[in-house]
mmCIF file of C-alpha atoms in Angstrom:
data_model
loop_
_atom_site.group_PDB
_atom_site.id
_atom_site.type_symbol
_atom_site.label_atom_id
_atom_site.label_comp_id
_atom_site.label_asym_id
_atom_site.label_seq_id
_atom_site.Cartn_x
_atom_site.Cartn_y
_atom_site.Cartn_z
ATOM 1 C CA UNK A 1 -0.027 0.110 0.027
ATOM 2 C CA UNK A 2 2.744 2.412 0.766
ATOM 3 C CA UNK A 3 4.741 1.657 -2.134
ATOM 4 C CA UNK A 4 1.547 2.067 -4.276
ATOM 5 C CA UNK A 5 1.203 5.688 -2.693
ATOM 6 C CA UNK A 6 4.936 6.591 -3.042
ATOM 7 C CA UNK A 7 4.506 5.336 -6.987
ATOM 8 C CA UNK A 8 1.596 7.609 -7.431
ATOM 9 C CA UNK A 9 3.035 10.434 -5.544
ATOM 10 C CA UNK A 10 6.236 10.130 -7.860
ATOM 11 C CA UNK A 11 3.973 9.958 -11.271
ATOM 12 C CA UNK A 12 2.557 13.138 -10.299
ATOM 13 C CA UNK A 13 5.933 14.815 -9.294
ATOM 14 C CA UNK A 14 7.593 13.368 -12.956
ATOM 15 C CA UNK A 15 4.154 14.915 -14.980
ATOM 16 C CA UNK A 16 4.591 18.086 -13.178
ATOM 17 C CA UNK A 17 8.066 18.394 -14.182
ATOM 18 C CA UNK A 18 7.053 17.306 -17.705
ATOM 19 C CA UNK A 19 4.468 20.337 -17.767
ATOM 20 C CA UNK A 20 7.135 22.692 -16.602
ATOM 21 C CA UNK A 21 9.334 21.668 -19.238
ATOM 22 C CA UNK A 22 6.774 21.959 -21.935
ATOM 23 C CA UNK A 23 6.199 25.608 -20.793
ATOM 24 C CA UNK A 24 9.648 26.706 -21.107
ATOM 25 C CA UNK A 25 9.191 26.309 -24.800
ATOM 26 C CA UNK A 26 5.727 28.057 -25.180
ATOM 27 C CA UNK A 27 7.355 31.121 -26.003
ATOM 28 C CA UNK A 28 9.896 29.768 -28.608
ATOM 29 C CA UNK A 29 8.255 26.755 -30.412
ATOM 30 C CA UNK A 30 5.317 28.391 -32.593
ATOM 31 C CA UNK A 31 4.016 27.184 -34.538
ATOM 32 C CA UNK A 32 4.317 23.796 -32.924
ATOM 33 C CA UNK A 33 2.902 22.748 -29.950
ATOM 34 C CA UNK A 34 4.732 22.910 -26.632
ATOM 35 C CA UNK A 35 5.880 19.600 -25.159
ATOM 36 C CA UNK A 36 7.835 18.331 -22.521
ATOM 37 C CA UNK A 37 9.453 14.961 -21.677
ATOM 38 C CA UNK A 38 10.757 13.097 -19.045
ATOM 39 C CA UNK A 39 12.750 9.647 -19.286
ATOM 40 C CA UNK A 40 12.939 7.833 -15.609
ATOM 41 C CA UNK A 41 14.327 4.523 -14.913
ATOM 42 C CA UNK A 42 14.255 2.614 -11.606
ATOM 43 C CA UNK A 43 13.410 5.559 -9.889
ATOM 44 C CA UNK A 44 15.717 7.862 -11.339
ATOM 45 C CA UNK A 45 15.180 10.615 -13.744
ATOM 46 C CA UNK A 46 17.937 9.973 -16.686
ATOM 47 C CA UNK A 47 17.480 12.618 -19.126
ATOM 48 C CA UNK A 48 14.835 15.264 -19.934
ATOM 49 C CA UNK A 49 13.840 17.570 -22.813
ATOM 50 C CA UNK A 50 11.236 19.954 -24.392
ATOM 51 C CA UNK A 51 10.765 21.207 -27.763
ATOM 52 C CA UNK A 52 12.672 24.501 -28.238
ATOM 53 C CA UNK A 53 11.976 25.694 -31.862
ATOM 54 C CA UNK A 54 10.261 24.511 -34.884
ATOM 55 C CA UNK A 55 12.320 22.535 -37.273
ATOM 56 C CA UNK A 56 14.395 21.134 -34.082
ATOM 57 C CA UNK A 57 14.355 18.040 -32.208
ATOM 58 C CA UNK A 58 11.023 17.150 -30.717
ATOM 59 C CA UNK A 59 10.834 16.837 -26.654
ATOM 60 C CA UNK A 60 11.352 13.131 -26.943
ATOM 61 C CA UNK A 61 13.811 13.262 -29.073
ATOM 62 C CA UNK A 62 15.662 15.882 -27.294
ATOM 63 C CA UNK A 63 15.720 14.065 -24.351
ATOM 64 C CA UNK A 64 17.266 11.166 -25.909
ATOM 65 C CA UNK A 65 19.836 12.901 -27.915
ATOM 66 C CA UNK A 66 21.018 14.314 -24.454
ATOM 67 C CA UNK A 67 21.073 10.943 -22.956
ATOM 68 C CA UNK A 68 23.285 9.652 -26.079
ATOM 69 C CA UNK A 69 25.657 12.582 -25.401
ATOM 70 C CA UNK A 70 25.820 12.031 -21.736
ATOM 71 C CA UNK A 71 26.476 8.286 -22.475
ATOM 72 C CA UNK A 72 27.539 7.741 -25.967
ATOM 73 C CA UNK A 73 28.381 4.031 -25.401
ATOM 74 C CA UNK A 74 25.987 3.047 -23.038
ATOM 75 C CA UNK A 75 22.715 5.131 -23.804
ATOM 76 C CA UNK A 76 20.966 2.112 -25.257
ATOM 77 C CA UNK A 77 21.163 0.011 -22.239
ATOM 78 C CA UNK A 78 20.411 2.992 -20.151
ATOM 79 C CA UNK A 79 16.968 3.965 -22.076
ATOM 80 C CA UNK A 80 16.087 0.203 -22.612
ATOM 81 C CA UNK A 81 12.906 -0.621 -20.436
ATOM 82 C CA UNK A 82 12.716 2.986 -18.940
ATOM 83 C CA UNK A 83 9.180 5.044 -18.280
ATOM 84 C CA UNK A 84 8.880 8.237 -20.590
ATOM 85 C CA UNK A 85 6.666 10.873 -19.322
ATOM 86 C CA UNK A 86 5.472 13.299 -22.174
ATOM 87 C CA UNK A 87 3.054 16.099 -22.233
ATOM 88 C CA UNK A 88 1.483 15.282 -25.810
ATOM 89 C CA UNK A 89 0.879 11.985 -27.550
ATOM 90 C CA UNK A 90 4.210 10.942 -29.411
ATOM 91 C CA UNK A 91 3.838 12.332 -33.040
ATOM 92 C CA UNK A 92 3.573 9.278 -35.893
ATOM 93 C CA UNK A 93 4.473 11.542 -38.912
ATOM 94 C CA UNK A 94 7.677 12.670 -40.971
ATOM 95 C CA UNK A 95 7.886 16.253 -41.054
ATOM 96 C CA UNK A 96 11.165 18.176 -40.582
ATOM 97 C CA UNK A 97 11.999 15.450 -37.771
ATOM 98 C CA UNK A 98 11.137 12.083 -37.870
ATOM 99 C CA UNK A 99 8.233 10.574 -35.504
ATOM 100 C CA UNK A 100 8.833 10.312 -32.070
ATOM 101 C CA UNK A 101 6.599 7.351 -31.537
ATOM 102 C CA UNK A 102 8.891 5.171 -33.452
ATOM 103 C CA UNK A 103 11.914 6.685 -31.681
ATOM 104 C CA UNK A 104 10.836 5.268 -28.579
ATOM 105 C CA UNK A 105 9.724 2.064 -29.949
ATOM 106 C CA UNK A 106 13.148 1.609 -31.493
ATOM 107 C CA UNK A 107 14.767 2.491 -28.166
ATOM 108 C CA UNK A 108 12.736 -0.390 -26.481
ATOM 109 C CA UNK A 109 11.242 1.526 -23.720
ATOM 110 C CA UNK A 110 8.803 -0.165 -21.054
ATOM 111 C CA UNK A 111 6.249 2.369 -20.842
ATOM 112 C CA UNK A 112 4.972 5.618 -22.167
ATOM 113 C CA UNK A 113 2.771 8.013 -20.053
ATOM 114 C CA UNK A 114 1.299 10.830 -22.114
ATOM 115 C CA UNK A 115 -0.778 13.645 -20.652
ATOM 116 C CA UNK A 116 -2.769 15.051 -23.617
ATOM 117 C CA UNK A 117 -3.924 13.658 -26.587
ATOM 118 C CA UNK A 118 -2.983 15.149 -30.128
ATOM 119 C CA UNK A 119 -6.106 15.280 -32.071
ATOM 120 C CA UNK A 120 -4.421 16.720 -35.552
ATOM 121 C CA UNK A 121 -5.296 14.111 -38.377
ATOM 122 C CA UNK A 122 -1.460 13.576 -38.644
ATOM 123 C CA UNK A 123 -1.512 12.085 -35.082
ATOM 124 C CA UNK A 124 -4.716 11.232 -33.264
ATOM 125 C CA UNK A 125 -3.885 7.646 -31.957
ATOM 126 C CA UNK A 126 -1.292 6.929 -34.378
ATOM 127 C CA UNK A 127 1.750 7.309 -32.063
ATOM 128 C CA UNK A 128 -0.096 5.249 -29.178
ATOM 129 C CA UNK A 129 -0.704 2.490 -32.005
ATOM 130 C CA UNK A 130 3.056 2.443 -33.086
ATOM 131 C CA UNK A 131 3.893 2.137 -29.530
ATOM 132 C CA UNK A 132 1.790 -0.525 -28.817
ATOM 133 C CA UNK A 133 2.282 -2.485 -31.545
ATOM 134 C CA UNK A 134 5.986 -2.488 -30.865
ATOM 135 C CA UNK A 135 5.168 -3.910 -27.223
ATOM 136 C CA UNK A 136 5.485 -0.470 -25.471
ATOM 137 C CA UNK A 137 2.581 -0.117 -22.423
ATOM 138 C CA UNK A 138 0.598 3.137 -23.113
ATOM 139 C CA UNK A 139 -0.725 5.174 -20.284
ATOM 140 C CA UNK A 140 -3.010 8.119 -20.907
ATOM 141 C CA UNK A 141 -2.992 10.568 -17.827
ATOM 142 C CA UNK A 142 -5.329 13.348 -19.072
ATOM 143 C CA UNK A 143 -3.855 16.648 -17.613
ATOM 144 C CA UNK A 144 -6.003 19.680 -18.052
ATOM 145 C CA UNK A 145 -2.944 21.903 -17.730
ATOM 146 C CA UNK A 146 -1.114 20.157 -20.563
ATOM 147 C CA UNK A 147 -4.307 20.437 -22.917
ATOM 148 C CA UNK A 148 -4.687 24.513 -21.728
ATOM 149 C CA UNK A 149 -1.057 24.684 -22.980
ATOM 150 C CA UNK A 150 -1.404 24.137 -26.461
ATOM 151 C CA UNK A 151 -5.237 25.171 -27.015
ATOM 152 C CA UNK A 152 -3.894 28.011 -29.684
ATOM 153 C CA UNK A 153 -2.012 25.192 -31.860
ATOM 154 C CA UNK A 154 -5.438 22.899 -31.927
ATOM 155 C CA UNK A 155 -7.697 25.947 -32.625
ATOM 156 C CA UNK A 156 -5.127 27.064 -35.561
ATOM 157 C CA UNK A 157 -5.407 23.675 -37.130
ATOM 158 C CA UNK A 158 -9.176 23.931 -37.496
ATOM 159 C CA UNK A 159 -10.846 25.776 -40.206
ATOM 160 C CA UNK A 160 -12.431 28.445 -38.334
ATOM 161 C CA UNK A 161 -14.153 31.499 -40.194
ATOM 162 C CA UNK A 162 -12.756 34.180 -37.971
ATOM 163 C CA UNK A 163 -8.983 34.362 -36.807
ATOM 164 C CA UNK A 164 -7.815 33.230 -33.712
ATOM 165 C CA UNK A 165 -7.794 36.693 -31.556
ATOM 166 C CA UNK A 166 -5.158 37.283 -28.994
ATOM 167 C CA UNK A 167 -5.892 40.516 -26.894
ATOM 168 C CA UNK A 168 -2.696 41.637 -25.166
ATOM 169 C CA UNK A 169 -2.541 43.914 -22.123
ATOM 170 C CA UNK A 170 0.218 44.960 -20.153
ATOM 171 C CA UNK A 171 -0.779 46.584 -16.807
ATOM 172 C CA UNK A 172 0.098 47.323 -13.294
ATOM 173 C CA UNK A 173 -1.460 45.345 -10.462
ATOM 174 C CA UNK A 174 -4.431 47.758 -10.134
ATOM 175 C CA UNK A 175 -5.096 47.112 -14.113
ATOM 176 C CA UNK A 176 -3.726 50.740 -15.227
ATOM 177 C CA UNK A 177 -1.961 50.844 -18.712
ATOM 178 C CA UNK A 178 -0.615 54.760 -17.830
ATOM 179 C CA UNK A 179 -0.390 57.626 -15.568
ATOM 180 C CA UNK A 180 -3.142 60.016 -15.899
ATOM 181 C CA UNK A 181 -0.389 62.232 -18.078
ATOM 182 C CA UNK A 182 0.064 59.501 -20.468
ATOM 183 C CA UNK A 183 3.423 57.937 -19.040
ATOM 184 C CA UNK A 184 3.658 54.199 -19.216
ATOM 185 C CA UNK A 185 7.404 53.788 -20.027
ATOM 186 C CA UNK A 186 7.549 51.246 -18.482
ATOM 187 C CA UNK A 187 5.448 49.380 -16.308
ATOM 188 C CA UNK A 188 5.816 46.053 -17.123
ATOM 189 C CA UNK A 189 9.645 44.580 -17.235
ATOM 190 C CA UNK A 190 12.206 43.980 -19.994
ATOM 191 C CA UNK A 191 11.318 40.546 -20.182
ATOM 192 C CA UNK A 192 7.739 40.860 -20.202
ATOM 193 C CA UNK A 193 8.131 43.204 -23.057
ATOM 194 C CA UNK A 194 10.242 40.750 -25.047
ATOM 195 C CA UNK A 195 7.488 38.561 -24.619
ATOM 196 C CA UNK A 196 5.361 40.745 -26.483
ATOM 197 C CA UNK A 197 8.006 41.226 -29.238
ATOM 198 C CA UNK A 198 7.567 37.348 -29.458
ATOM 199 C CA UNK A 199 3.741 37.530 -29.578
ATOM 200 C CA UNK A 200 4.287 39.526 -32.457
ATOM 201 C CA UNK A 201 6.465 37.583 -34.376
ATOM 202 C CA UNK A 202 3.810 34.758 -33.712
ATOM 203 C CA UNK A 203 1.058 36.424 -35.169
ATOM 204 C CA UNK A 204 0.150 36.990 -38.925
ATOM 205 C CA UNK A 205 -0.878 40.540 -38.154
ATOM 206 C CA UNK A 206 -1.325 42.925 -35.289
ATOM 207 C CA UNK A 207 -4.721 45.046 -35.003
ATOM 208 C CA UNK A 208 -4.879 48.391 -33.434
ATOM 209 C CA UNK A 209 -6.199 51.722 -33.820
ATOM 210 C CA UNK A 210 -5.034 55.176 -35.721
ATOM 211 C CA UNK A 211 -5.484 57.000 -32.352
ATOM 212 C CA UNK A 212 -3.138 54.535 -30.304
ATOM 213 C CA UNK A 213 -0.747 54.498 -33.340
ATOM 214 C CA UNK A 214 -0.532 57.889 -33.534
ATOM 215 C CA UNK A 215 -0.611 58.637 -29.480
ATOM 216 C CA UNK A 216 2.229 55.857 -28.915
ATOM 217 C CA UNK A 217 4.278 56.807 -32.294
ATOM 218 C CA UNK A 218 4.136 53.089 -32.582
ATOM 219 C CA UNK A 219 6.111 51.123 -35.117
ATOM 220 C CA UNK A 220 4.085 47.713 -34.583
ATOM 221 C CA UNK A 221 6.737 45.655 -35.863
ATOM 222 C CA UNK A 222 9.088 43.043 -34.531
ATOM 223 C CA UNK A 223 12.833 44.122 -33.319
ATOM 224 C CA UNK A 224 14.704 41.632 -33.725
ATOM 225 C CA UNK A 225 17.143 42.597 -31.072
ATOM 226 C CA UNK A 226 14.327 42.592 -28.280
ATOM 227 C CA UNK A 227 13.098 39.083 -29.080
ATOM 228 C CA UNK A 228 13.578 37.165 -26.082
ATOM 229 C CA UNK A 229 16.782 34.831 -26.378
ATOM 230 C CA UNK A 230 15.099 31.539 -26.516
ATOM 231 C CA UNK A 231 14.056 32.358 -30.005
ATOM 232 C CA UNK A 232 17.197 34.659 -31.052
ATOM 233 C CA UNK A 233 18.967 31.292 -30.153
ATOM 234 C CA UNK A 234 17.296 29.445 -33.452
ATOM 235 C CA UNK A 235 15.747 32.251 -35.409
ATOM 236 C CA UNK A 236 18.000 34.121 -38.082
ATOM 237 C CA UNK A 237 17.583 37.853 -38.678
ATOM 238 C CA UNK A 238 17.049 36.795 -42.450
ATOM 239 C CA UNK A 239 14.265 34.660 -41.375
ATOM 240 C CA UNK A 240 12.361 37.355 -39.174
ATOM 241 C CA UNK A 241 8.795 37.749 -40.958
ATOM 242 C CA UNK A 242 7.078 41.030 -40.170
ATOM 243 C CA UNK A 243 3.363 40.559 -39.247
ATOM 244 C CA UNK A 244 0.697 42.858 -41.266
ATOM 245 C CA UNK A 245 -0.866 45.898 -39.371
ATOM 246 C CA UNK A 246 -4.405 46.509 -39.613
ATOM 247 C CA UNK A 247 -5.439 49.824 -38.442
ATOM 248 C CA UNK A 248 -8.984 50.989 -37.566
ATOM 249 C CA UNK A 249 -9.196 54.741 -38.608
ATOM 250 C CA UNK A 250 -12.997 55.412 -38.930
ATOM 251 C CA UNK A 251 -12.011 59.316 -38.164
ATOM 252 C CA UNK A 252 -9.531 59.439 -40.743
ATOM 253 C CA UNK A 253 -6.631 60.283 -38.252
ATOM 254 C CA UNK A 254 -3.815 58.859 -40.422
ATOM 255 C CA UNK A 255 -1.888 61.257 -42.882
ATOM 256 C CA UNK A 256 0.860 58.801 -43.959
ATOM 257 C CA UNK A 257 3.846 60.526 -42.085
ATOM 258 C CA UNK A 258 3.409 58.465 -38.974
ATOM 259 C CA UNK A 259 6.076 56.194 -37.719
ATOM 260 C CA UNK A 260 4.580 53.030 -39.034
ATOM 261 C CA UNK A 261 4.764 53.993 -42.797
ATOM 262 C CA UNK A 262 8.624 54.765 -42.316
ATOM 263 C CA UNK A 263 8.868 50.723 -41.060
ATOM 264 C CA UNK A 264 6.427 48.690 -43.097
ATOM 265 C CA UNK A 265 5.938 48.384 -46.691
ATOM 266 C CA UNK A 266 2.664 49.951 -47.894
ATOM 267 C CA UNK A 267 0.953 46.368 -48.738
ATOM 268 C CA UNK A 268 1.767 45.411 -45.328
ATOM 269 C CA UNK A 269 -0.822 47.710 -44.162
ATOM 270 C CA UNK A 270 -4.523 47.369 -43.763
ATOM 271 C CA UNK A 271 -6.639 50.193 -43.035
ATOM 272 C CA UNK A 272 -10.366 49.700 -42.174
ATOM 273 C CA UNK A 273 -12.838 52.567 -42.309
ATOM 274 C CA UNK A 274 -16.657 52.803 -42.459
ATOM 275 C CA UNK A 275 -16.008 55.409 -45.547
ATOM 276 C CA UNK A 276 -13.306 55.514 -48.203
ATOM 277 C CA UNK A 277 -9.973 56.735 -46.652
ATOM 278 C CA UNK A 278 -8.530 59.987 -47.990
ATOM 279 C CA UNK A 279 -5.121 57.855 -48.229
ATOM 280 C CA UNK A 280 -6.580 55.158 -50.924
ATOM 281 C CA UNK A 281 -5.346 58.156 -53.763
ATOM 282 C CA UNK A 282 -2.233 59.107 -51.598
ATOM 283 C CA UNK A 283 -0.843 55.788 -51.279
ATOM 284 C CA UNK A 284 -2.764 53.304 -53.612
ATOM 285 C CA UNK A 285 -0.517 50.330 -52.450
ATOM 286 C CA UNK A 286 -2.237 50.191 -49.004
ATOM 287 C CA UNK A 287 -4.691 47.667 -48.315
ATOM 288 C CA UNK A 288 -8.224 49.138 -47.623
ATOM 289 C CA UNK A 289 -11.468 47.409 -45.913
ATOM 290 C CA UNK A 290 -14.441 49.977 -46.528
ATOM 291 C CA UNK A 291 -17.871 50.184 -45.407
ATOM 292 C CA UNK A 292 -17.859 48.368 -41.994
ATOM 293 C CA UNK A 293 -18.113 50.498 -38.607
ATOM 294 C CA UNK A 294 -15.626 48.697 -36.185
ATOM 295 C CA UNK A 295 -17.553 50.013 -33.409
ATOM 296 C CA UNK A 296 -20.754 47.510 -34.088
ATOM 297 C CA UNK A 297 -20.272 43.927 -33.305
ATOM 298 C CA UNK A 298 -21.836 42.525 -36.494
ATOM 299 C CA UNK A 299 -19.563 44.862 -38.399
ATOM 300 C CA UNK A 300 -16.420 43.880 -36.381
ATOM 301 C CA UNK A 301 -16.993 40.269 -37.075
ATOM 302 C CA UNK A 302 -17.401 40.967 -40.787
ATOM 303 C CA UNK A 303 -14.007 42.575 -40.764
ATOM 304 C CA UNK A 304 -12.451 39.810 -38.996
ATOM 305 C CA UNK A 305 -14.048 37.471 -41.331
ATOM 306 C CA UNK A 306 -12.435 39.489 -44.496
ATOM 307 C CA UNK A 307 -8.971 39.390 -42.603
ATOM 308 C CA UNK A 308 -9.118 35.795 -42.224
ATOM 309 C CA UNK A 309 -10.566 34.649 -45.900
ATOM 310 C CA UNK A 310 -9.132 37.708 -48.113
ATOM 311 C CA UNK A 311 -6.028 38.310 -46.390
ATOM 312 C CA UNK A 312 -5.064 34.794 -44.842
ATOM 313 C CA UNK A 313 -4.672 36.331 -41.492
ATOM 314 C CA UNK A 314 -5.300 33.277 -38.970
ATOM 315 C CA UNK A 315 -3.408 34.584 -36.013
ATOM 316 C CA UNK A 316 -4.027 38.002 -34.974
ATOM 317 C CA UNK A 317 -2.681 40.055 -31.966
ATOM 318 C CA UNK A 318 -4.920 43.120 -30.743
ATOM 319 C CA UNK A 319 -2.469 45.724 -29.106
ATOM 320 C CA UNK A 320 -4.372 48.900 -28.907
ATOM 321 C CA UNK A 321 -5.699 51.478 -26.319
ATOM 322 C CA UNK A 322 -8.259 50.439 -23.784
ATOM 323 C CA UNK A 323 -11.403 51.572 -25.702
ATOM 324 C CA UNK A 324 -10.858 49.117 -28.704
ATOM 325 C CA UNK A 325 -9.406 46.505 -26.466
ATOM 326 C CA UNK A 326 -12.167 46.597 -24.012
ATOM 327 C CA UNK A 327 -14.776 46.567 -27.028
ATOM 328 C CA UNK A 328 -13.455 43.145 -28.049
ATOM 329 C CA UNK A 329 -13.572 41.754 -24.905
ATOM 330 C CA UNK A 330 -17.182 43.104 -24.204
ATOM 331 C CA UNK A 331 -18.426 41.903 -27.476
ATOM 332 C CA UNK A 332 -16.388 38.462 -26.477
ATOM 333 C CA UNK A 333 -14.719 38.346 -30.064
ATOM 334 C CA UNK A 334 -11.431 37.273 -28.313
ATOM 335 C CA UNK A 335 -10.072 33.642 -28.403
ATOM 336 C CA UNK A 336 -7.543 34.471 -25.786
ATOM 337 C CA UNK A 337 -6.316 37.106 -23.463
ATOM 338 C CA UNK A 338 -2.396 37.583 -22.984
ATOM 339 C CA UNK A 339 -1.982 39.764 -19.771
ATOM 340 C CA UNK A 340 1.239 41.149 -18.552
ATOM 341 C CA UNK A 341 1.013 42.119 -15.131
ATOM 342 C CA UNK A 342 3.494 44.500 -13.286
ATOM 343 C CA UNK A 343 3.793 44.456 -9.608
ATOM 344 C CA UNK A 344 3.315 48.282 -9.428
ATOM 345 C CA UNK A 345 0.275 50.099 -8.050
ATOM 346 C CA UNK A 346 -0.530 53.650 -9.950
ATOM 347 C CA UNK A 347 -3.440 54.700 -8.060
ATOM 348 C CA UNK A 348 -4.839 57.061 -10.936
ATOM 349 C CA UNK A 349 -4.500 56.738 -14.458
ATOM 350 C CA UNK A 350 -5.618 54.945 -17.919
ATOM 351 C CA UNK A 351 -7.603 52.141 -16.661
ATOM 352 C CA UNK A 352 -6.803 48.589 -18.960
ATOM 353 C CA UNK A 353 -10.078 47.034 -18.380
ATOM 354 C CA UNK A 354 -13.275 49.423 -18.122
ATOM 355 C CA UNK A 355 -16.070 47.952 -20.202
ATOM 356 C CA UNK A 356 -19.072 50.006 -20.633
ATOM 357 C CA UNK A 357 -21.366 47.181 -19.833
ATOM 358 C CA UNK A 358 -23.586 48.073 -16.275
ATOM 359 C CA UNK A 359 -23.981 44.444 -14.738
ATOM 360 C CA UNK A 360 -26.777 43.732 -11.993
ATOM 361 C CA UNK A 361 -25.601 40.319 -11.498
ATOM 362 C CA UNK A 362 -22.146 38.754 -11.187
ATOM 363 C CA UNK A 363 -23.685 35.861 -13.564
ATOM 364 C CA UNK A 364 -23.708 38.287 -16.366
ATOM 365 C CA UNK A 365 -19.910 39.357 -15.966
ATOM 366 C CA UNK A 366 -17.199 37.881 -18.405
ATOM 367 C CA UNK A 367 -15.769 35.211 -16.855
ATOM 368 C CA UNK A 368 -12.262 34.120 -17.723
ATOM 369 C CA UNK A 369 -10.550 30.856 -17.079
ATOM 370 C CA UNK A 370 -7.020 30.940 -16.619
ATOM 371 C CA UNK A 371 -4.954 28.595 -19.164
ATOM 372 C CA UNK A 372 -1.308 29.107 -17.832
ATOM 373 C CA UNK A 373 1.041 31.363 -16.328
ATOM 374 C CA UNK A 374 4.755 32.142 -16.757
ATOM 375 C CA UNK A 375 6.424 33.869 -14.051
ATOM 376 C CA UNK A 376 8.813 36.577 -15.471
ATOM 377 C CA UNK A 377 11.581 38.396 -13.827
ATOM 378 C CA UNK A 378 10.975 41.571 -11.470
ATOM 379 C CA UNK A 379 8.033 39.589 -10.449
ATOM 380 C CA UNK A 380 5.986 40.272 -13.673
ATOM 381 C CA UNK A 381 3.469 37.449 -14.426
ATOM 382 C CA UNK A 382 2.779 36.253 -17.615
ATOM 383 C CA UNK A 383 -1.249 35.112 -17.663
ATOM 384 C CA UNK A 384 -3.228 33.702 -20.358
ATOM 385 C CA UNK A 385 -7.019 33.256 -20.537
ATOM 386 C CA UNK A 386 -9.722 32.131 -22.315
ATOM 387 C CA UNK A 387 -13.418 32.585 -22.174
ATOM 388 C CA UNK A 388 -14.944 30.471 -19.634
#
C-alpha cells in the first residue's frame, strides 16, 4: 500500500516536471505545440527534454539525444525498459523531424505516459498505435494544464471562419496602463516586453487603432534584438517575418507621415474605415477594407472574417488602447487574453479593463479561465486566459 502511494506521488512529480519543461518552450516553439519529456528508470530521472523551436528536435528526441551525449557508449542500455513521461501524444508522421513514436519504440522503452491527446489528423492515436504494436505499454493520464498549454495550436489547425484573436494587455497590479499624464514607459519588465515581441513574431497581423498608433508613435514591428533569447537562439535575422498591421481609422486620423509608414511596406498595412479613406488616393499601394463600422459587433465580425478569408490572417494580436481592447472583450470577440501584470500600483491613471456594460448580477460578468501562467523577472506575471 505504501509503495503504491509512493509510486502515485512520484508519477505526479514526474508529470509536473514534464509540464514545466513544456512551459519553457511555449514562447519559442510556435507554430508547433509546446511539449516536455522526462525519461525515468528505476526511480531515477536519466534524461529530460522539451521542444524549443520549429524544425528542431521534438521533446522526446531532445531527451534521447541528451542521453546519447551523456552516455555515448551505453545510452541504449540505459534507456531500454525506461518509463517516458511526455505532455503530448508522441507524433507519428515525418515532418522536419522523424516521428517520435517510432524513436521510442526503437529505444525499447517499457512504458510511455502521455498527458494530452493530439487530435490533429497526422497523429490522433497513430502514435499510441505504433508504440503498442511495438510492445510498449501506453498510459493516458489527462492533464488539463497540458491541454490548456496548446489550445492555440489546436485552434489554429481548425478551419474557423474568424481568426484566432489574442488580446494583449500590459498593466499594473491595479489594472492601469498609464499614469494620468500618459506616461507608461515602462510599467512592465524588460522580459515582459521581450515576450510581447515574441507574440508579434508569432502573429500574422497586429490589430490596432489609428488613435493609439499616433499617440504612442508606434511602429508595430518585430524588433529582432528585443526578442527573447530563446527565440534568437534559433531564428536568424534573415528569417524574421514581419506581421501585417490592421489599423482601424473611422475618423481619418492617419496622414501617411506616421512612424508606421516608415517601418512597413505599404502592402503590409490594412486600413479599415466606414467610408473611403483619403489615403486611398495618396498611397494606393495600401490595403483598404471599407464600409464597416468597427464599433458595431456585427461589422467587427465581418471585418475579422475578411481578414481571415481575403488576407489569410489566421492569428491576430490585438495590441491597442483601452477603448478598442475593451470592445473586443465586451463583445466576446477574442480567443485568448494575454495579460502582462507588473507588481506596481499606479493609483490613478488610464484603466486597462473598463467595459461599458452595467451589470446588475455577477452571473452577467465576463468570466475567464486561466490557461497557464509564466513567472517573469522583476516579479512580473504573464497570464493567459480564455472565455469560460
